[in-house]
PDB file of C-alpha atoms and ligand atoms in Angstrom:
ATOM      1  CA  MET W 116     233.412 221.879 107.165  1.00  0.00           C
ATOM      2  CA  ARG W 117     233.261 218.563 109.003  1.00  0.00           C
ATOM      3  CA  ALA W 118     235.745 215.974 109.084  1.00  0.00           C
ATOM      4  CA  ARG W 119     235.409 213.011 106.098  1.00  0.00           C
ATOM      5  CA  GLY W 120     236.332 210.166 108.351  1.00  0.00           C
ATOM      6  CA  TYR W 121     239.427 207.926 108.524  1.00  0.00           C
ATOM      7  CA  SER W 122     241.810 207.421 105.743  1.00  0.00           C
ATOM      8  CA  PRO W 123     244.914 206.144 107.283  1.00  0.00           C
ATOM      9  CA  PHE W 124     246.952 205.457 104.181  1.00  0.00           C
ATOM     10  CA  GLU W 125     246.124 208.568 102.228  1.00  0.00           C
ATOM     11  CA  CYS W 126     249.281 210.519 101.720  1.00  0.00           C
ATOM     12  CA  SER W 127     250.597 213.400  99.675  1.00  0.00           C
ATOM     13  CA  SER W 128     253.618 215.971 100.166  1.00  0.00           C
ATOM     14  CA  ALA W 129     251.520 218.473 101.611  1.00  0.00           C
ATOM     15  CA  ASN W 130     250.832 215.938 104.270  1.00  0.00           C
ATOM     16  CA  ASP W 131     254.260 214.973 104.717  1.00  0.00           C
ATOM     17  CA  ALA W 132     255.437 218.664 105.297  1.00  0.00           C
ATOM     18  CA  LEU W 133     252.974 218.870 108.179  1.00  0.00           C
ATOM     19  CA  LEU W 134     254.858 215.609 109.474  1.00  0.00           C
ATOM     20  CA  ASP W 135     258.227 217.193 109.182  1.00  0.00           C
ATOM     21  CA  ARG W 136     256.800 220.609 110.539  1.00  0.00           C
ATOM     22  CA  VAL W 137     255.939 218.520 113.972  1.00  0.00           C
ATOM     23  CA  VAL W 138     259.550 217.017 114.154  1.00  0.00           C
ATOM     24  CA  ALA W 139     261.237 220.421 113.062  1.00  0.00           C
ATOM     25  CA  ASP W 140     259.391 222.198 116.025  1.00  0.00           C
ATOM     26  CA  SER W 141     260.199 219.573 118.654  1.00  0.00           C
ATOM     27  CA  GLY W 142     263.550 219.725 120.809  1.00  0.00           C
ATOM     28  CA  PRO W 143     265.022 220.008 124.284  1.00  0.00           C
ATOM     29  CA  GLY W 144     262.862 221.870 126.567  1.00  0.00           C
ATOM     30  CA  THR W 145     259.471 221.394 124.219  1.00  0.00           C
ATOM     31  CA  VAL W 146     256.515 219.599 125.042  1.00  0.00           C
ATOM     32  CA  ALA W 147     254.533 217.865 122.188  1.00  0.00           C
ATOM     33  CA  VAL W 148     250.953 216.721 122.881  1.00  0.00           C
ATOM     34  CA  PHE W 149     249.192 213.776 121.150  1.00  0.00           C
ATOM     35  CA  ASP W 150     245.854 212.761 121.566  1.00  0.00           C
ATOM     36  CA  LEU W 151     244.814 209.255 121.336  1.00  0.00           C
ATOM     37  CA  ASP W 152     241.424 208.010 120.033  1.00  0.00           C
ATOM     38  CA  GLY W 153     240.746 209.369 116.622  1.00  0.00           C
ATOM     39  CA  CYS W 154     244.494 210.764 116.409  1.00  0.00           C
ATOM     40  CA  VAL W 155     247.339 208.390 116.953  1.00  0.00           C
ATOM     41  CA  PHE W 156     245.086 205.454 117.414  1.00  0.00           C
ATOM     42  CA  ASP W 157     242.302 204.214 114.989  1.00  0.00           C
ATOM     43  CA  THR W 158     239.328 203.127 117.138  1.00  0.00           C
ATOM     44  CA  ARG W 159     237.390 201.410 114.164  1.00  0.00           C
ATOM     45  CA  PRO W 160     239.006 198.127 114.933  1.00  0.00           C
ATOM     46  CA  ARG W 161     237.625 198.250 118.471  1.00  0.00           C
ATOM     47  CA  GLN W 162     234.250 199.134 117.328  1.00  0.00           C
ATOM     48  CA  VAL W 163     233.915 196.481 114.625  1.00  0.00           C
ATOM     49  CA  ARG W 164     235.050 193.968 117.187  1.00  0.00           C
ATOM     50  CA  ILE W 165     231.862 195.287 119.670  1.00  0.00           C
ATOM     51  CA  PHE W 166     229.437 194.826 116.800  1.00  0.00           C
ATOM     52  CA  ARG W 167     230.877 191.348 116.066  1.00  0.00           C
ATOM     53  CA  GLU W 168     230.358 190.398 119.786  1.00  0.00           C
ATOM     54  CA  LEU W 169     226.666 191.685 119.915  1.00  0.00           C
ATOM     55  CA  ALA W 170     226.101 189.838 116.498  1.00  0.00           C
ATOM     56  CA  ALA W 171     227.362 186.603 118.449  1.00  0.00           C
ATOM     57  CA  GLN W 172     225.580 187.151 121.571  1.00  0.00           C
ATOM     58  CA  ARG W 173     222.056 188.150 120.065  1.00  0.00           C
ATOM     59  CA  GLY W 174     222.185 186.211 116.821  1.00  0.00           C
ATOM     60  CA  TRP W 175     221.601 189.637 114.867  1.00  0.00           C
ATOM     61  CA  ARG W 176     223.714 188.384 111.728  1.00  0.00           C
ATOM     62  CA  GLN W 177     223.127 191.876 110.189  1.00  0.00           C
ATOM     63  CA  LEU W 178     225.644 193.455 112.344  1.00  0.00           C
ATOM     64  CA  CYS W 179     228.381 191.388 111.029  1.00  0.00           C
ATOM     65  CA  ALA W 180     227.928 193.680 107.865  1.00  0.00           C
ATOM     66  CA  VAL W 181     229.646 196.710 109.990  1.00  0.00           C
ATOM     67  CA  ARG W 182     232.944 197.185 108.519  1.00  0.00           C
ATOM     68  CA  GLU W 183     235.743 199.812 109.383  1.00  0.00           C
ATOM     69  CA  GLU W 184     234.753 201.892 106.434  1.00  0.00           C
ATOM     70  CA  HIS W 185     231.227 202.560 107.877  1.00  0.00           C
ATOM     71  CA  PHE W 186     232.244 204.436 110.836  1.00  0.00           C
ATOM     72  CA  LEU W 187     232.383 208.471 109.344  1.00  0.00           C
ATOM     73  CA  ASP W 188     231.004 209.920 112.716  1.00  0.00           C
ATOM     74  CA  TRP W 189     229.968 209.006 116.158  1.00  0.00           C
ATOM     75  CA  SER W 190     226.431 208.278 115.032  1.00  0.00           C
ATOM     76  CA  LEU W 191     225.867 204.244 115.644  1.00  0.00           C
ATOM     77  CA  ALA W 192     222.592 204.554 113.746  1.00  0.00           C
ATOM     78  CA  ARG W 193     224.414 206.249 110.696  1.00  0.00           C
ATOM     79  CA  THR W 194     227.186 203.730 110.802  1.00  0.00           C
ATOM     80  CA  MET W 195     224.474 200.677 110.548  1.00  0.00           C
ATOM     81  CA  LEU W 196     222.832 202.535 107.645  1.00  0.00           C
ATOM     82  CA  ASN W 197     225.968 203.026 105.994  1.00  0.00           C
ATOM     83  CA  ALA W 198     226.479 199.087 106.322  1.00  0.00           C
ATOM     84  CA  GLY W 199     223.230 198.302 104.798  1.00  0.00           C
ATOM     85  CA  ILE W 200     221.171 197.436 107.600  1.00  0.00           C
ATOM     86  CA  GLU W 201     217.477 198.093 107.194  1.00  0.00           C
ATOM     87  CA  ALA W 202     216.241 201.232 108.725  1.00  0.00           C
ATOM     88  CA  ASP W 203     213.367 199.882 110.521  1.00  0.00           C
ATOM     89  CA  TRP W 204     215.672 197.290 112.581  1.00  0.00           C
ATOM     90  CA  VAL W 205     218.044 200.355 112.947  1.00  0.00           C
ATOM     91  CA  ARG W 206     215.571 202.378 114.636  1.00  0.00           C
ATOM     92  CA  GLU W 207     214.285 199.681 116.979  1.00  0.00           C
ATOM     93  CA  ASN W 208     217.666 198.006 117.904  1.00  0.00           C
ATOM     94  CA  GLU W 209     219.811 201.258 118.266  1.00  0.00           C
ATOM     95  CA  PRO W 210     219.377 201.567 121.939  1.00  0.00           C
ATOM     96  CA  THR W 211     220.490 198.137 122.783  1.00  0.00           C
ATOM     97  CA  VAL W 212     223.414 198.480 120.410  1.00  0.00           C
ATOM     98  CA  ARG W 213     224.221 201.764 121.936  1.00  0.00           C
ATOM     99  CA  GLY W 214     224.104 200.205 125.623  1.00  0.00           C
ATOM    100  CA  TRP W 215     226.439 197.311 124.609  1.00  0.00           C
ATOM    101  CA  TRP W 216     228.710 199.931 122.738  1.00  0.00           C
ATOM    102  CA  ASN W 217     229.171 202.415 125.627  1.00  0.00           C
ATOM    103  CA  ARG W 218     230.083 199.308 128.099  1.00  0.00           C
ATOM    104  CA  CYS W 219     232.569 198.033 125.745  1.00  0.00           C
ATOM    105  CA  PHE W 220     234.048 201.093 124.132  1.00  0.00           C
ATOM    106  CA  PHE W 221     234.915 202.696 127.457  1.00  0.00           C
ATOM    107  CA  SER W 222     237.136 199.710 128.681  1.00  0.00           C
ATOM    108  CA  SER W 223     240.577 198.820 129.380  1.00  0.00           C
ATOM    109  CA  GLU W 224     239.809 195.568 127.868  1.00  0.00           C
ATOM    110  CA  TYR W 225     238.539 196.821 124.371  1.00  0.00           C
ATOM    111  CA  VAL W 226     240.994 199.961 123.837  1.00  0.00           C
ATOM    112  CA  MET W 227     243.662 197.081 123.152  1.00  0.00           C
ATOM    113  CA  PHE W 228     241.714 196.231 119.929  1.00  0.00           C
ATOM    114  CA  ASP W 229     242.544 199.720 118.589  1.00  0.00           C
ATOM    115  CA  HIS W 230     245.247 199.647 115.843  1.00  0.00           C
ATOM    116  CA  ALA W 231     247.733 202.526 115.937  1.00  0.00           C
ATOM    117  CA  MET W 232     247.425 205.064 113.001  1.00  0.00           C
ATOM    118  CA  PRO W 233     249.950 204.124 110.346  1.00  0.00           C
ATOM    119  CA  GLY W 234     253.216 206.151 110.766  1.00  0.00           C
ATOM    120  CA  ALA W 235     251.853 207.672 114.063  1.00  0.00           C
ATOM    121  CA  ALA W 236     254.440 205.899 116.197  1.00  0.00           C
ATOM    122  CA  GLU W 237     257.299 206.459 114.129  1.00  0.00           C
ATOM    123  CA  LEU W 238     256.503 210.474 114.240  1.00  0.00           C
ATOM    124  CA  CYS W 239     256.324 209.878 117.739  1.00  0.00           C
ATOM    125  CA  ARG W 240     259.636 208.316 118.084  1.00  0.00           C
ATOM    126  CA  ARG W 241     261.319 211.128 115.756  1.00  0.00           C
ATOM    127  CA  VAL W 242     259.791 213.698 118.110  1.00  0.00           C
ATOM    128  CA  TRP W 243     261.111 212.168 121.254  1.00  0.00           C
ATOM    129  CA  ALA W 244     264.338 211.775 119.577  1.00  0.00           C
ATOM    130  CA  THR W 245     264.727 215.508 119.320  1.00  0.00           C
ATOM    131  CA  GLY W 246     264.464 215.847 123.087  1.00  0.00           C
ATOM    132  CA  ALA W 247     261.085 216.865 123.464  1.00  0.00           C
ATOM    133  CA  HIS W 248     258.760 215.657 126.026  1.00  0.00           C
ATOM    134  CA  LEU W 249     255.838 213.534 124.665  1.00  0.00           C
ATOM    135  CA  VAL W 250     252.300 213.924 126.314  1.00  0.00           C
ATOM    136  CA  TYR W 251     249.433 211.591 125.237  1.00  0.00           C
ATOM    137  CA  LEU W 252     246.408 213.725 126.462  1.00  0.00           C
ATOM    138  CA  THR W 253     243.364 211.575 126.260  1.00  0.00           C
ATOM    139  CA  GLY W 254     239.839 211.659 126.887  1.00  0.00           C
ATOM    140  CA  ARG W 255     239.853 208.053 128.194  1.00  0.00           C
ATOM    141  CA  ASP W 256     239.544 207.623 131.780  1.00  0.00           C
ATOM    142  CA  VAL W 257     241.579 206.280 134.445  1.00  0.00           C
ATOM    143  CA  SER W 258     240.014 203.083 134.441  1.00  0.00           C
ATOM    144  CA  MET W 259     241.183 202.440 130.798  1.00  0.00           C
ATOM    145  CA  ALA W 260     244.885 203.600 131.807  1.00  0.00           C
ATOM    146  CA  PRO W 261     245.874 199.704 131.783  1.00  0.00           C
ATOM    147  CA  GLY W 262     245.052 198.841 128.402  1.00  0.00           C
ATOM    148  CA  THR W 263     246.153 202.272 126.979  1.00  0.00           C
ATOM    149  CA  GLU W 264     249.536 201.691 128.432  1.00  0.00           C
ATOM    150  CA  SER W 265     249.658 198.132 127.057  1.00  0.00           C
ATOM    151  CA  SER W 266     248.672 199.659 123.626  1.00  0.00           C
ATOM    152  CA  LEU W 267     251.284 202.417 123.550  1.00  0.00           C
ATOM    153  CA  ARG W 268     253.935 199.766 124.383  1.00  0.00           C
ATOM    154  CA  SER W 269     253.043 196.967 121.968  1.00  0.00           C
ATOM    155  CA  PHE W 270     252.626 199.718 118.963  1.00  0.00           C
ATOM    156  CA  GLY W 271     256.227 201.059 119.820  1.00  0.00           C
ATOM    157  CA  PHE W 272     255.438 204.464 120.968  1.00  0.00           C
ATOM    158  CA  PRO W 273     257.721 206.031 123.210  1.00  0.00           C
ATOM    159  CA  TYR W 274     256.499 205.532 126.843  1.00  0.00           C
ATOM    160  CA  ASN W 275     257.723 204.417 130.087  1.00  0.00           C
ATOM    161  CA  ALA W 276     260.738 206.375 128.988  1.00  0.00           C
ATOM    162  CA  VAL W 277     261.786 209.556 130.511  1.00  0.00           C
ATOM    163  CA  ARG W 278     260.146 212.622 128.735  1.00  0.00           C
ATOM    164  CA  SER W 279     256.903 210.598 128.261  1.00  0.00           C
ATOM    165  CA  THR W 280     253.616 211.181 130.043  1.00  0.00           C
ATOM    166  CA  LEU W 281     250.193 209.946 129.849  1.00  0.00           C
ATOM    167  CA  LEU W 282     247.167 211.955 131.204  1.00  0.00           C
ATOM    168  CA  VAL W 283     243.717 210.457 131.526  1.00  0.00           C
ATOM    169  CA  LYS W 284     240.578 211.485 132.942  1.00  0.00           C
ATOM    170  CA  PRO W 285     240.070 211.017 136.630  1.00  0.00           C
ATOM    171  CA  SER W 286     236.348 210.302 136.330  1.00  0.00           C
ATOM    172  CA  VAL W 287     234.480 209.217 133.354  1.00  0.00           C
ATOM    173  CA  ASP W 288     231.890 212.037 133.666  1.00  0.00           C
ATOM    174  CA  LEU W 289     234.297 214.589 132.981  1.00  0.00           C
ATOM    175  CA  ASP W 290     233.794 216.588 129.569  1.00  0.00           C
ATOM    176  CA  ASP W 291     237.075 215.673 127.443  1.00  0.00           C
ATOM    177  CA  THR W 292     237.559 219.419 126.612  1.00  0.00           C
ATOM    178  CA  GLU W 293     237.116 220.699 129.998  1.00  0.00           C
ATOM    179  CA  PHE W 294     239.499 218.103 131.172  1.00  0.00           C
ATOM    180  CA  LYS W 295     242.148 219.182 128.446  1.00  0.00           C
ATOM    181  CA  ALA W 296     241.591 222.740 129.596  1.00  0.00           C
ATOM    182  CA  GLY W 297     242.633 221.316 133.279  1.00  0.00           C
ATOM    183  CA  ALA W 298     245.534 220.002 132.086  1.00  0.00           C
ATOM    184  CA  LEU W 299     247.131 223.041 130.697  1.00  0.00           C
ATOM    185  CA  ASP W 300     248.844 223.849 133.928  1.00  0.00           C
ATOM    186  CA  SER W 301     250.380 220.486 134.443  1.00  0.00           C
ATOM    187  CA  ILE W 302     251.574 220.361 130.960  1.00  0.00           C
ATOM    188  CA  ALA W 303     253.067 223.670 131.092  1.00  0.00           C
ATOM    189  CA  SER W 304     255.141 222.303 134.040  1.00  0.00           C
ATOM    190  CA  LEU W 305     257.138 220.060 131.770  1.00  0.00           C
ATOM    191  CA  GLY W 306     258.278 222.665 129.316  1.00  0.00           C
ATOM    192  CA  ARG W 307     257.174 224.687 126.323  1.00  0.00           C
ATOM    193  CA  THR W 308     254.323 223.331 124.380  1.00  0.00           C
ATOM    194  CA  THR W 309     255.187 223.578 120.882  1.00  0.00           C
ATOM    195  CA  VAL W 310     252.959 220.837 119.266  1.00  0.00           C
ATOM    196  CA  TYR W 311     249.682 219.735 119.572  1.00  0.00           C
ATOM    197  CA  LEU W 312     247.560 217.262 117.620  1.00  0.00           C
ATOM    198  CA  ASP W 313     244.011 216.408 118.086  1.00  0.00           C
ATOM    199  CA  ASN W 314     240.918 215.048 116.066  1.00  0.00           C
ATOM    200  CA  GLU W 315     238.307 217.333 118.381  1.00  0.00           C
ATOM    201  CA  PRO W 316     237.914 220.720 116.878  1.00  0.00           C
ATOM    202  CA  ALA W 317     237.164 222.281 120.242  1.00  0.00           C
ATOM    203  CA  ASN W 318     240.188 221.082 121.677  1.00  0.00           C
ATOM    204  CA  VAL W 319     242.589 222.147 118.879  1.00  0.00           C
ATOM    205  CA  ASN W 320     240.950 225.832 119.222  1.00  0.00           C
ATOM    206  CA  LEU W 321     241.483 225.615 122.709  1.00  0.00           C
ATOM    207  CA  TYR W 322     245.234 224.587 122.275  1.00  0.00           C
ATOM    208  CA  ALA W 323     245.560 227.175 119.559  1.00  0.00           C
ATOM    209  CA  GLN W 324     244.307 230.360 121.608  1.00  0.00           C
ATOM    210  CA  ARG W 325     246.379 229.320 124.501  1.00  0.00           C
ATOM    211  CA  TYR W 326     249.636 228.560 122.509  1.00  0.00           C
ATOM    212  CA  PRO W 327     249.262 230.989 119.626  1.00  0.00           C
ATOM    213  CA  ASP W 328     252.872 230.132 118.481  1.00  0.00           C
ATOM    214  CA  ALA W 329     252.455 226.294 118.748  1.00  0.00           C
ATOM    215  CA  PHE W 330     251.955 224.196 115.881  1.00  0.00           C
ATOM    216  CA  VAL W 331     248.494 223.051 116.429  1.00  0.00           C
ATOM    217  CA  VAL W 332     247.091 220.476 113.958  1.00  0.00           C
ATOM    218  CA  PHE W 333     243.570 219.125 113.477  1.00  0.00           C
ATOM    219  CA  VAL W 334     243.663 215.393 112.638  1.00  0.00           C
ATOM    220  CA  GLU W 335     240.977 214.674 110.259  1.00  0.00           C
ATOM    221  CA  THR W 336     239.328 211.392 111.134  1.00  0.00           C
ATOM    222  CA  ASP W 337     236.098 211.593 113.172  1.00  0.00           C
ATOM    223  CA  HIS W 338     234.937 213.532 115.870  1.00  0.00           C
ATOM    224  CA  SER W 339     232.025 214.555 118.111  1.00  0.00           C
ATOM    225  CA  PRO W 340     228.859 216.022 117.089  1.00  0.00           C
ATOM    226  CA  ARG W 341     229.343 219.176 118.466  1.00  0.00           C
ATOM    227  CA  GLU W 342     229.159 222.404 116.174  1.00  0.00           C
ATOM    228  CA  ASP W 343     232.563 223.531 116.604  1.00  0.00           C
ATOM    229  CA  GLU W 344     235.025 224.072 113.730  1.00  0.00           C
ATOM    230  CA  PRO W 345     238.797 224.189 113.602  1.00  0.00           C
ATOM    231  CA  ALA W 346     239.931 227.728 113.197  1.00  0.00           C
ATOM    232  CA  PRO W 347     240.696 228.630 109.767  1.00  0.00           C
ATOM    233  CA  SER W 348     244.689 229.030 110.690  1.00  0.00           C
ATOM    234  CA  ILE W 349     244.778 225.450 111.879  1.00  0.00           C
ATOM    235  CA  PRO W 350     246.131 222.939 109.102  1.00  0.00           C
ATOM    236  CA  TRP W 351     244.516 219.638 108.855  1.00  0.00           C
ATOM    237  CA  LEU W 352     246.463 216.495 108.694  1.00  0.00           C
ATOM    238  CA  ARG W 353     244.897 213.575 106.722  1.00  0.00           C
ATOM    239  CA  SER W 354     247.103 210.906 107.999  1.00  0.00           C
ATOM    240  CA  PHE W 355     250.333 209.749 109.726  1.00  0.00           C
ATOM    241  CA  TRP W 356     251.277 208.013 106.551  1.00  0.00           C
ATOM    242  CA  ARG W 357     254.282 209.324 104.258  1.00  0.00           C
ATOM    243  CA  THR W 358     254.635 209.154 100.555  1.00  0.00           C
ATOM    244  CA  GLY W 359     257.959 207.359 100.873  1.00  0.00           C
TER     245      GLY W 359
HETATM  246 MG1   MG O 439     240.289 212.134 119.920  1.00  0.00          MG
END
């Protein structure tokens, strides 16, 4: 089963129970690992901004129709079709849109347009308050670190405090899952990993295999087109927003 796309304010008592378990499984000597894009950060505002800027530069008014709810997966063509843009236009111009999107999306400047997922910073503060070490483990590369650090601080995530670490890819070409596999040892040096949250099926499967006793959670937003699916034992979190 594939993720259904972002729904940041969808809440339920079952979802609350997953959030409570994240906190309950954290404590002194433990490590809680949080992915960033599509996990504790909503990347759709960044992407809408990218579309709007291209619309202004090229005079492509149709791109102004793209809104947050049109991003259901990583296909820009499908996103434009979801926004009602004519199929022939999408086919002809998708390479230009993709080129512009690639230049902007993977930049320190544009990550600052992301919004924190509602409730995510509060959850991280609760986890940090237990005495756990927080690791933000991201597929963003080192060139994107300054904007990422600024975002973490401005949305109130524990950062620049003791027991908080940001791990970014050393190079943009490195595969995200390979990077996250390679980070296992440095994370292990910080303590015992008991919590892992990510929106990429291959990544949650990797950590669930390595840490069978940890609480590994699949965050249901969007993800890559890879065929992997979360292992059946892994719970799905719909949002970080609580019922009350
Ligand atoms: Mg992610």
